[in-house]
Amino acid sequence: MSETRILSPDDLEAALRQIGAEQYHDKHPFHALLHHGKLNKGQVQAWALNRYCYQAAVPRKDAALLSRTHDIALRREWRHRIEDHDGGGRGNEEGGIERWLVLTTGLGLDASYVVSTKGALPATRFAVEAYVRFVREETLLEAVASSLTELFAPKIHQERISGMLENYEFITDDVMRYFKRRLGQATEDADFALAYVKAHAHTAEQQAAVLNALRFKCSVLWAQLDALYFAYVTPGLVPPGAFVPGKS
Amino acid sequence: MSETRILSPDDLEAALRQIGAEQYHDKHPFHALLHHGKLNKGQVQAWALNRYCYQAAVPRKDAALLSRTHDIALRREWRHRIEDHDGGGRGNEEGGIERWLVLTTGLGLDASYVVSTKGALPATRFAVEAYVRFVREETLLEAVASSLTELFAPKIHQERISGMLENYEFITDDVMRYFKRRLGQATEDADFALAYVKAHAHTAEQQAAVLNALRFKCSVLWAQLDALYFAYVTPGLVPPGAFVPGKS
C-alpha cells in the first residue's frame, strides 16, 4: 500500500537509505566476527576466497549494464567501473580483482586456486550469478539501482580496514589496499547511481522496483555471509568440494 | 562433409578469408553505386542514416561480449572497442558514433532525427539487433568470430574515402573522418580477433561455428544493403514511416 504513492526524489533517497540501515550486510553477525578479530585465519581465508567470486563477477555485470543501454552518456559514465575492477589500462593500472588477490595471497592462499573458484561455496556462486542475471534481465533502472549498496560500502570498508588491521596479526597494511582504493571509488559511483534513480524513477511502480532492486542486492550480499557462517562458524558444515582450512 | 575435418590454424584463416572474398558487402551492387558516384544525395543520406543504427549498436554488442567472458585478459583487450565508438574518455575523445554524425550532419540530416533511428528501415534494425543478439547468446568463440568482417573493412573504407570524395560534390574531406580513423583501428582489432579464433577453435565443430559466425555477420551487413537497394534504388519502395529523401 505504502509503495503505491509517488515519492519525492528525496523521500525515495530516504527510503533507499532506510533499506541499507536495515538490510545491508554490515548487520550480519559474520561481519561482526570478522571485524572484531573473532575469526581464525582459516575462517578469514574462507571469507576472502568466497568474496573473490563476487569481485570477479563485477565487470561482467557492469558490461551487461552497458550492453543494455542505448544511452551513450550513461555508457560513458558507467564503463570506468569495468576498468576499475579489471585494471590493465594504458598505464597498466592494478585493478580491483588484482588487489583482491593481493589480500588472498597475503592470507596464504594460492592465487590460481582462488581464481579457479573451485573452493568457493556453491551458495556464493549462486548469489553472485543471480546478481549478474538480475542486471542482464531486469529493467535498466533496476540494474542501476542494484548497485546502490555502494552507498553503504565506505563505512564497512573503513570498519574493515581498522578492525582487521588491529585484530589480526596476519593482516598487514599492504594487503588491505583493495578497501583503501574502494573508499573513493565507491562514493563517486554511488552518488552517480543515486542521482540516476532519483531522476528516472517517476512512477510508483518504478520507485517500488528501485527499492526492491536494492533489497535484492542486499540479499545477494547477505546470503554470502549466511553461507560462510553456516560452513565455517556454526554448525561448521563445509559442503563437499569446498575449501577446508588447512587442507587446500 | 568438408567441415568435419580439423583445419590447421592457417587453413582456418584461409577459409575465413575465402568467405570474405565471396560474401563481404563490398560485393553488393549498392556499394558499387555508392563508391562510383551513381547515387544521388538523398540515396547517400538514406545509406548514412541507416548505417547509423549499426554504429550505435556496436558498443552494446561489445559490452555483451565483455559481459560473457570470465577471462580478464580478453576483457582488457576488448573493452577499448567500446571507448573507440562511444568516445568521451578522460581526454573527451570523439568516438566513432559522433564521427558518423559528422557525416550525416554534413549530408544535411538533422542529428536528432538520425539518433532517434525513426527514419531507419525496419530491415536495418532487425539485422543490427540480430547481431547484438548473436553476440549475447551464441558461444564466446562465435561472438569473437563475428567481428572478423573487420579483416575486410580497411579495403572498403579506403575505396569509400577515395570514391566518395571524388564522385560527390556534397562529400568533403572532413565528413569522411569516421573512415579515416577506422583504417587503423579495424586492422588492430581484426588481427587480435583472428589470432584469438585461430588459437581457440580446436575441434571441427568449433571451426565450423567460427566460419558460420563470419557468414552470419556478412549476412547482417549484406541484408542492410539489400534493404537500402529495395527502398531507395529499385523498385524504390520505401516502407511506411521510413526516411523519404527531401521530406525529412
Coordinates of C-alpha atoms in Angstrom, one line a residue:
Chain A
M1 CA 0.0 0.0 0.0
S2 CA 2.7 2.5 1.0
E3 CA 4.5 1.8 -2.2
T4 CA 1.6 2.9 -4.5
R5 CA 2.0 6.6 -3.8
I6 CA 4.7 8.5 -5.7
L7 CA 7.6 9.6 -3.5
S8 CA 9.6 12.8 -4.0
P9 CA 13.2 12.2 -5.1
D10 CA 14.4 13.0 -1.5
D11 CA 11.8 10.6 0.0
L12 CA 13.0 7.9 -2.4
E13 CA 16.5 8.5 -1.2
A14 CA 15.4 8.3 2.4
A15 CA 13.6 5.0 1.7
L16 CA 16.7 3.6 0.0
R17 CA 18.9 4.6 2.9
Q18 CA 16.4 3.0 5.3
I19 CA 16.8 -0.3 3.4
G20 CA 20.5 0.0 3.8
A21 CA 20.2 0.7 7.5
E22 CA 18.1 -2.4 8.0
Q23 CA 19.4 -4.9 5.4
Y24 CA 23.0 -4.1 4.4
H25 CA 25.4 -6.9 5.3
D26 CA 27.3 -4.8 7.8
K27 CA 24.5 -6.0 10.2
H28 CA 25.4 -9.7 9.6
P29 CA 27.0 -11.5 12.6
F30 CA 29.7 -12.8 10.4
H31 CA 30.9 -9.3 9.8
A32 CA 31.0 -8.5 13.5
L33 CA 33.2 -11.6 14.0
L34 CA 35.4 -10.6 11.1
H35 CA 35.9 -7.0 12.2
H36 CA 36.4 -7.7 15.9
G37 CA 39.1 -10.3 15.5
K38 CA 36.9 -13.2 16.4
L39 CA 37.7 -15.4 13.4
N40 CA 40.8 -17.6 13.0
K41 CA 43.0 -17.4 9.9
G42 CA 41.2 -20.2 8.1
Q43 CA 37.9 -18.5 8.5
V44 CA 39.3 -15.3 7.2
Q45 CA 40.7 -17.2 4.2
A46 CA 37.3 -18.7 3.6
W47 CA 35.7 -15.3 3.5
A48 CA 38.4 -13.9 1.2
L49 CA 38.3 -16.7 -1.3
N50 CA 34.5 -16.7 -1.4
R51 CA 34.3 -13.0 -1.8
Y52 CA 36.7 -13.3 -4.8
C53 CA 33.8 -14.8 -6.8
Y54 CA 31.9 -11.6 -6.2
Q55 CA 34.8 -9.3 -7.2
A56 CA 35.4 -11.3 -10.3
A57 CA 31.8 -11.1 -11.4
V58 CA 31.5 -7.3 -11.1
P59 CA 33.0 -6.4 -14.5
R60 CA 30.6 -8.9 -16.2
K61 CA 27.6 -7.3 -14.5
D62 CA 28.8 -3.8 -15.4
A63 CA 29.4 -4.8 -19.0
A64 CA 25.9 -6.4 -19.0
L65 CA 24.5 -3.0 -18.0
L66 CA 26.5 -1.2 -20.7
S67 CA 25.2 -3.7 -23.3
R68 CA 21.6 -2.9 -22.4
T69 CA 21.5 0.9 -22.7
H70 CA 21.2 2.9 -25.9
D71 CA 22.2 6.0 -23.8
I72 CA 25.7 6.9 -24.8
A73 CA 26.1 9.3 -21.9
L74 CA 25.2 6.5 -19.4
R75 CA 27.6 4.1 -21.1
R76 CA 30.4 6.7 -21.0
E77 CA 29.8 7.3 -17.3
W78 CA 29.5 3.6 -16.3
R79 CA 32.3 2.0 -18.2
H80 CA 35.1 3.1 -15.9
R81 CA 33.7 0.6 -13.4
I82 CA 34.9 -2.2 -15.6
E83 CA 38.4 -0.5 -15.8
D84 CA 38.4 -0.1 -12.0
H85 CA 38.0 -3.8 -11.5
D86 CA 39.8 -5.3 -14.5
G87 CA 42.7 -2.8 -14.5
G88 CA 45.3 -3.1 -17.3
G89 CA 44.5 0.2 -19.0
R90 CA 47.0 2.3 -20.8
G91 CA 49.0 2.9 -17.6
N92 CA 48.6 -0.8 -16.9
E93 CA 46.9 0.1 -13.6
E94 CA 46.2 -2.6 -10.9
G95 CA 42.5 -3.4 -10.9
G96 CA 40.3 -4.3 -8.0
I97 CA 40.4 -8.0 -8.9
E98 CA 44.2 -8.0 -8.7
R99 CA 44.0 -6.1 -5.4
W100 CA 41.7 -8.7 -4.0
L101 CA 44.3 -11.4 -5.0
V102 CA 46.9 -9.4 -3.0
L103 CA 44.7 -10.0 0.0
T104 CA 44.1 -13.7 -0.6
T105 CA 47.8 -14.3 -1.4
G106 CA 48.7 -12.3 1.8
L107 CA 46.5 -14.7 3.6
G108 CA 48.5 -17.6 2.3
L109 CA 46.1 -18.9 -0.4
D110 CA 47.4 -19.9 -3.8
A111 CA 46.2 -17.4 -6.4
S112 CA 45.4 -20.0 -9.1
Y113 CA 43.2 -21.9 -6.6
V114 CA 41.4 -18.7 -5.7
V115 CA 40.9 -17.7 -9.3
S116 CA 39.6 -21.1 -10.2
T117 CA 36.8 -20.5 -7.6
K118 CA 36.8 -24.3 -7.1
G119 CA 36.9 -23.9 -3.3
A120 CA 34.1 -21.4 -3.2
L121 CA 30.8 -22.3 -1.6
P122 CA 28.0 -23.2 -4.1
A123 CA 25.7 -20.7 -2.3
T124 CA 28.3 -17.9 -3.0
R125 CA 28.3 -18.7 -6.7
F126 CA 24.5 -18.9 -6.9
A127 CA 24.2 -15.5 -5.2
V128 CA 26.8 -13.8 -7.4
E129 CA 25.4 -15.2 -10.6
A130 CA 21.9 -14.2 -9.5
Y131 CA 23.2 -10.6 -9.4
V132 CA 24.8 -10.8 -12.9
R133 CA 21.5 -12.3 -14.2
F134 CA 19.5 -9.6 -12.5
V135 CA 21.5 -6.8 -14.2
R136 CA 21.2 -8.6 -17.5
E137 CA 17.5 -9.3 -17.4
E138 CA 15.6 -6.8 -15.3
T139 CA 14.9 -3.2 -16.3
L140 CA 17.9 -0.8 -16.8
L141 CA 16.6 1.3 -13.9
E142 CA 16.6 -1.8 -11.6
A143 CA 20.1 -2.7 -12.9
V144 CA 21.4 0.8 -11.9
A145 CA 19.5 0.6 -8.6
S146 CA 21.0 -2.7 -7.7
S147 CA 24.5 -1.0 -7.5
L148 CA 23.2 1.2 -4.7
T149 CA 24.7 -0.9 -1.9
E150 CA 27.8 1.2 -2.7
L151 CA 26.1 4.0 -0.7
F152 CA 26.8 1.9 2.4
A153 CA 30.2 0.5 1.4
P154 CA 32.6 3.2 2.6
K155 CA 31.5 2.7 6.2
I156 CA 32.0 -1.1 6.1
H157 CA 35.3 -0.7 4.2
Q158 CA 36.6 1.7 6.9
E159 CA 35.5 -0.6 9.7
R160 CA 37.2 -3.5 7.9
I161 CA 40.4 -1.6 7.4
S162 CA 40.8 -0.6 11.0
G163 CA 39.2 -3.7 12.6
M164 CA 41.1 -6.2 10.6
L165 CA 44.5 -4.4 10.9
E166 CA 44.0 -4.1 14.6
N167 CA 42.8 -7.6 15.4
Y168 CA 44.7 -10.0 13.2
E169 CA 48.5 -10.3 13.2
F170 CA 48.3 -12.0 9.7
I171 CA 46.7 -8.9 8.1
T172 CA 49.1 -6.2 7.0
D173 CA 48.6 -2.7 5.7
D174 CA 49.6 -3.7 2.2
V175 CA 47.0 -6.5 1.8
M176 CA 44.2 -4.1 2.7
R177 CA 44.7 -1.9 -0.3
Y178 CA 41.6 -3.1 -2.1
F179 CA 39.5 -1.5 0.6
K180 CA 41.5 1.7 0.7
R181 CA 41.2 2.2 -3.0
R182 CA 37.4 1.5 -2.9
L183 CA 36.8 4.2 -0.4
G184 CA 36.9 6.9 -3.0
Q185 CA 35.7 4.9 -6.0
A186 CA 32.5 3.6 -4.3
T187 CA 31.5 7.0 -3.1
E188 CA 31.6 8.6 -6.6
D189 CA 29.9 5.6 -8.2
A190 CA 27.1 5.6 -5.6
D191 CA 26.5 9.3 -6.0
F192 CA 26.0 8.9 -9.7
A193 CA 23.7 5.9 -9.4
L194 CA 21.6 7.6 -6.7
A195 CA 21.2 10.7 -8.8
Y196 CA 20.2 8.5 -11.7
V197 CA 17.5 6.6 -9.9
K198 CA 16.1 9.8 -8.3
A199 CA 15.9 11.4 -11.8
H200 CA 14.5 8.3 -13.6
A201 CA 12.1 6.6 -11.1
H202 CA 9.0 8.7 -11.8
T203 CA 6.1 6.3 -11.2
A204 CA 5.1 4.5 -8.1
E205 CA 5.8 1.2 -9.9
Q206 CA 9.3 2.4 -10.9
Q207 CA 10.1 3.5 -7.4
A208 CA 8.9 0.2 -5.9
A209 CA 11.1 -1.6 -8.5
V210 CA 14.1 0.6 -7.4
L211 CA 13.5 -0.2 -3.8
N212 CA 13.1 -3.9 -4.5
A213 CA 16.3 -3.9 -6.6
L214 CA 18.3 -2.6 -3.6
R215 CA 16.6 -5.2 -1.3
F216 CA 17.5 -7.9 -3.8
K217 CA 21.1 -6.7 -3.9
C218 CA 21.3 -6.6 -0.1
S219 CA 20.1 -10.2 -0.1
V220 CA 22.8 -11.2 -2.6
L221 CA 25.4 -9.9 -0.1
W222 CA 23.7 -11.2 3.0
A223 CA 23.3 -14.7 1.5
Q224 CA 27.0 -15.0 1.0
L225 CA 27.6 -14.3 4.7
D226 CA 24.9 -16.8 5.7
A227 CA 26.7 -19.5 3.7
L228 CA 30.1 -18.6 5.2
Y229 CA 28.7 -18.6 8.7
F230 CA 27.0 -22.0 8.2
A231 CA 30.0 -23.6 6.6
Y232 CA 32.8 -22.1 8.7
V233 CA 31.4 -20.9 12.0
T234 CA 28.2 -22.7 13.2
P235 CA 27.5 -25.6 12.6
G236 CA 30.7 -25.6 10.5
L237 CA 29.4 -27.9 7.9
V238 CA 31.6 -27.5 4.8
P239 CA 29.8 -28.7 1.6
P240 CA 31.6 -31.4 -0.4
G241 CA 34.4 -29.9 -2.5
A242 CA 34.5 -26.5 -0.8
F243 CA 37.6 -25.0 0.8
V244 CA 38.7 -26.7 4.1
P245 CA 41.1 -24.5 6.1
G246 CA 44.5 -26.1 6.4
K247 CA 43.8 -28.6 3.6
S248 CA 43.9 -26.5 0.4
Chain B
M1 CA 31.5 -33.1 -45.0
S2 CA 34.4 -30.7 -45.7
E3 CA 33.8 -29.0 -42.3
T4 CA 34.2 -32.2 -40.3
R5 CA 37.9 -32.5 -40.6
I6 CA 40.1 -30.3 -38.4
L7 CA 41.8 -27.4 -40.2
S8 CA 45.3 -26.1 -39.3
P9 CA 45.1 -22.5 -37.9
D10 CA 46.4 -21.2 -41.3
D11 CA 43.8 -23.2 -43.2
L12 CA 41.2 -21.8 -40.9
E13 CA 42.4 -18.3 -41.7
A14 CA 42.3 -19.1 -45.4
A15 CA 38.8 -20.4 -45.1
L16 CA 37.8 -17.2 -43.3
R17 CA 39.4 -15.0 -45.9
Q18 CA 37.6 -17.0 -48.6
I19 CA 34.2 -16.2 -47.0
G20 CA 35.2 -12.6 -47.0
A21 CA 36.2 -12.7 -50.7
E22 CA 32.8 -14.2 -51.5
Q23 CA 30.3 -12.7 -49.1
Y24 CA 31.6 -9.4 -47.7
H25 CA 29.3 -6.5 -48.6
D26 CA 31.9 -4.8 -50.8
K27 CA 30.5 -7.2 -53.4
H28 CA 27.0 -5.7 -53.1
P29 CA 25.7 -3.6 -56.1
F30 CA 24.7 -0.9 -53.7
H31 CA 28.3 -0.3 -52.7
A32 CA 29.4 -0.1 -56.3
L33 CA 26.7 2.6 -56.9
L34 CA 27.8 4.4 -53.7
H35 CA 31.5 4.4 -54.5
H36 CA 31.2 5.2 -58.1
G37 CA 29.1 8.3 -57.7
K38 CA 26.0 6.7 -59.1
L39 CA 23.7 7.7 -56.2
N40 CA 22.0 11.0 -55.6
K41 CA 22.3 12.9 -52.3
G42 CA 19.0 11.5 -51.0
Q43 CA 20.2 7.9 -51.5
V44 CA 23.5 8.7 -49.8
Q45 CA 21.6 10.2 -46.9
A46 CA 19.5 7.1 -46.7
W47 CA 22.6 4.9 -46.6
A48 CA 24.2 7.1 -43.9
L49 CA 21.2 7.3 -41.6
N50 CA 20.5 3.6 -41.8
R51 CA 24.1 2.7 -41.2
Y52 CA 24.0 4.9 -38.1
C53 CA 21.8 2.1 -36.5
Y54 CA 24.7 -0.2 -36.9
Q55 CA 27.3 2.2 -35.5
A56 CA 25.1 2.9 -32.5
A57 CA 24.7 -0.8 -31.7
V58 CA 28.4 -1.7 -31.8
P59 CA 29.2 -0.7 -28.2
R60 CA 26.2 -2.7 -27.0
K61 CA 27.4 -5.8 -28.7
D62 CA 31.0 -5.3 -27.5
A63 CA 29.7 -4.8 -23.9
A64 CA 27.7 -8.0 -24.4
L65 CA 30.9 -9.8 -25.3
L66 CA 32.7 -8.4 -22.2
S67 CA 29.8 -9.4 -20.0
R68 CA 30.1 -13.0 -21.2
T69 CA 33.7 -13.8 -20.5
H70 CA 35.4 -14.7 -17.3
D71 CA 38.8 -14.1 -19.0
I72 CA 40.1 -10.8 -17.6
A73 CA 42.8 -10.6 -20.3
L74 CA 40.2 -10.9 -23.0
R75 CA 38.1 -8.2 -21.3
R76 CA 41.0 -5.9 -21.0
E77 CA 41.9 -6.3 -24.7
W78 CA 38.3 -5.9 -25.9
R79 CA 37.0 -3.0 -23.9
H80 CA 38.8 -0.3 -25.9
R81 CA 36.3 -1.0 -28.7
I82 CA 33.6 0.4 -26.6
E83 CA 35.7 3.5 -26.0
D84 CA 36.5 3.8 -29.7
H85 CA 32.9 4.0 -30.5
D86 CA 31.4 5.9 -27.5
G87 CA 34.3 8.3 -27.1
G88 CA 34.2 10.7 -24.1
G89 CA 37.1 9.2 -22.2
R90 CA 39.5 11.2 -20.0
G91 CA 40.6 13.3 -22.9
N92 CA 37.0 13.6 -24.0
E93 CA 37.9 11.9 -27.3
E94 CA 35.5 12.0 -30.2
G95 CA 34.0 8.5 -30.7
G96 CA 33.0 6.6 -33.8
I97 CA 29.3 7.3 -33.2
E98 CA 30.0 11.1 -33.1
R99 CA 32.2 10.8 -36.2
W100 CA 29.3 9.1 -38.0
L101 CA 27.0 12.0 -37.0
V102 CA 29.6 14.4 -38.6
L103 CA 28.9 12.5 -41.8
T104 CA 25.1 12.6 -41.5
T105 CA 25.1 16.2 -40.5
G106 CA 27.4 17.0 -43.4
L107 CA 24.9 15.4 -45.6
G108 CA 22.2 17.8 -44.3
L109 CA 20.4 15.4 -41.9
D110 CA 19.2 16.6 -38.5
A111 CA 21.3 14.8 -35.9
S112 CA 18.4 14.2 -33.5
Y113 CA 16.4 12.6 -36.3
V114 CA 19.3 10.3 -37.1
V115 CA 19.9 9.4 -33.5
S116 CA 16.2 8.6 -33.0
T117 CA 16.6 6.0 -35.8
K118 CA 12.9 6.7 -36.6
G119 CA 13.7 7.0 -40.3
A120 CA 15.7 3.8 -40.5
L121 CA 14.4 0.8 -42.4
P122 CA 12.9 -1.9 -40.2
A123 CA 15.1 -4.4 -42.0
T124 CA 18.2 -2.4 -40.9
R125 CA 17.1 -2.6 -37.3
F126 CA 16.3 -6.3 -37.5
A127 CA 19.7 -7.1 -38.9
V128 CA 21.6 -4.9 -36.4
E129 CA 19.7 -6.3 -33.4
A130 CA 20.2 -9.8 -34.8
Y131 CA 24.0 -9.1 -34.5
V132 CA 23.7 -7.9 -30.9
R133 CA 21.6 -10.9 -30.0
F134 CA 24.1 -13.3 -31.7
V135 CA 27.0 -11.9 -29.6
R136 CA 24.8 -12.1 -26.4
E137 CA 23.6 -15.6 -26.9
E138 CA 25.9 -17.7 -29.1
T139 CA 29.3 -19.1 -27.8
L140 CA 32.0 -16.6 -26.9
L141 CA 34.2 -18.0 -29.7
E142 CA 31.4 -17.3 -32.2
A143 CA 30.9 -13.8 -30.7
V144 CA 34.6 -13.1 -31.3
A145 CA 34.5 -14.6 -34.7
S146 CA 31.5 -12.5 -35.8
S147 CA 33.8 -9.4 -35.5
L148 CA 36.0 -10.8 -38.3
T149 CA 34.4 -8.8 -41.0
E150 CA 36.9 -6.1 -39.8
L151 CA 39.5 -8.1 -41.7
F152 CA 38.0 -6.8 -44.9
A153 CA 37.0 -3.4 -43.7
P154 CA 40.2 -1.4 -44.4
K155 CA 39.8 -2.0 -48.1
I156 CA 36.2 -0.9 -48.3
H157 CA 36.9 2.1 -46.1
Q158 CA 39.8 3.1 -48.5
E159 CA 37.6 2.7 -51.5
R160 CA 34.8 4.7 -49.8
I161 CA 37.1 7.6 -48.9
S162 CA 38.6 8.0 -52.4
G163 CA 35.4 7.0 -54.3
M164 CA 33.0 9.2 -52.4
L165 CA 35.4 12.2 -52.2
E166 CA 36.0 12.0 -55.9
N167 CA 32.4 11.5 -57.0
Y168 CA 30.2 13.6 -54.9
E169 CA 30.4 17.4 -54.6
F170 CA 28.4 17.2 -51.3
I171 CA 31.1 14.9 -49.6
T172 CA 34.0 16.8 -48.1
D173 CA 37.2 15.6 -46.6
D174 CA 36.1 16.4 -43.1
V175 CA 32.9 14.4 -43.1
M176 CA 34.9 11.3 -44.1
R177 CA 36.9 11.2 -40.9
Y178 CA 35.0 8.2 -39.5
F179 CA 36.5 6.0 -42.2
K180 CA 40.0 7.5 -41.9
R181 CA 40.1 6.8 -38.2
R182 CA 38.8 3.3 -38.6
L183 CA 41.5 2.3 -41.0
G184 CA 44.0 1.8 -38.2
Q185 CA 41.5 0.7 -35.5
A186 CA 39.9 -2.0 -37.6
T187 CA 43.2 -3.5 -38.6
E188 CA 44.4 -3.9 -35.0
D189 CA 41.1 -5.3 -33.8
A190 CA 40.9 -7.8 -36.7
D191 CA 44.4 -9.0 -36.0
F192 CA 43.5 -9.7 -32.4
A193 CA 40.3 -11.5 -33.2
L194 CA 41.8 -13.6 -35.9
A195 CA 44.6 -14.7 -33.6
Y196 CA 42.0 -15.5 -31.0
V197 CA 39.9 -17.7 -33.1
K198 CA 43.0 -19.5 -34.6
A199 CA 44.1 -20.2 -31.1
H200 CA 40.7 -21.3 -29.7
A201 CA 38.9 -23.1 -32.4
H202 CA 40.4 -26.6 -31.9
T203 CA 37.7 -29.0 -32.9
A204 CA 36.0 -29.4 -36.3
E205 CA 32.7 -28.2 -34.7
Q206 CA 34.3 -25.1 -33.3
Q207 CA 35.9 -24.3 -36.6
A208 CA 32.6 -24.8 -38.4
A209 CA 31.0 -22.5 -35.8
V210 CA 33.6 -19.8 -36.4
L211 CA 33.2 -20.0 -40.2
N212 CA 29.4 -19.8 -39.8
A213 CA 29.7 -16.8 -37.4
L214 CA 31.6 -14.9 -40.1
R215 CA 29.0 -16.0 -42.7
F216 CA 26.3 -14.8 -40.3
K217 CA 28.0 -11.4 -39.9
C218 CA 28.4 -11.0 -43.6
S219 CA 24.7 -11.6 -44.0
V220 CA 24.0 -8.9 -41.3
L221 CA 25.9 -6.4 -43.5
W222 CA 24.6 -7.6 -46.8
A223 CA 20.9 -7.6 -45.6
Q224 CA 21.3 -3.9 -44.8
L225 CA 22.3 -3.1 -48.4
D226 CA 19.6 -5.2 -49.8
A227 CA 17.0 -3.2 -47.8
L228 CA 18.6 0.1 -49.0
Y229 CA 18.6 -1.0 -52.6
F230 CA 15.0 -2.2 -52.5
A231 CA 13.8 1.0 -50.7
Y232 CA 15.9 3.6 -52.5
V233 CA 17.1 2.2 -55.8
T234 CA 14.9 -0.5 -57.3
P235 CA 12.0 -0.7 -57.1
G236 CA 12.3 2.3 -54.7
L237 CA 9.5 1.2 -52.4
V238 CA 10.1 3.0 -49.1
P239 CA 8.3 1.3 -46.2
P240 CA 5.7 3.3 -44.2
G241 CA 7.4 5.7 -41.8
A242 CA 10.9 5.3 -43.2
F243 CA 13.1 8.2 -44.4
V244 CA 11.9 9.8 -47.7
P245 CA 14.6 11.9 -49.3
G246 CA 13.7 15.6 -49.4
K247 CA 10.8 15.1 -46.9
S248 CA 12.6 14.7 -43.5

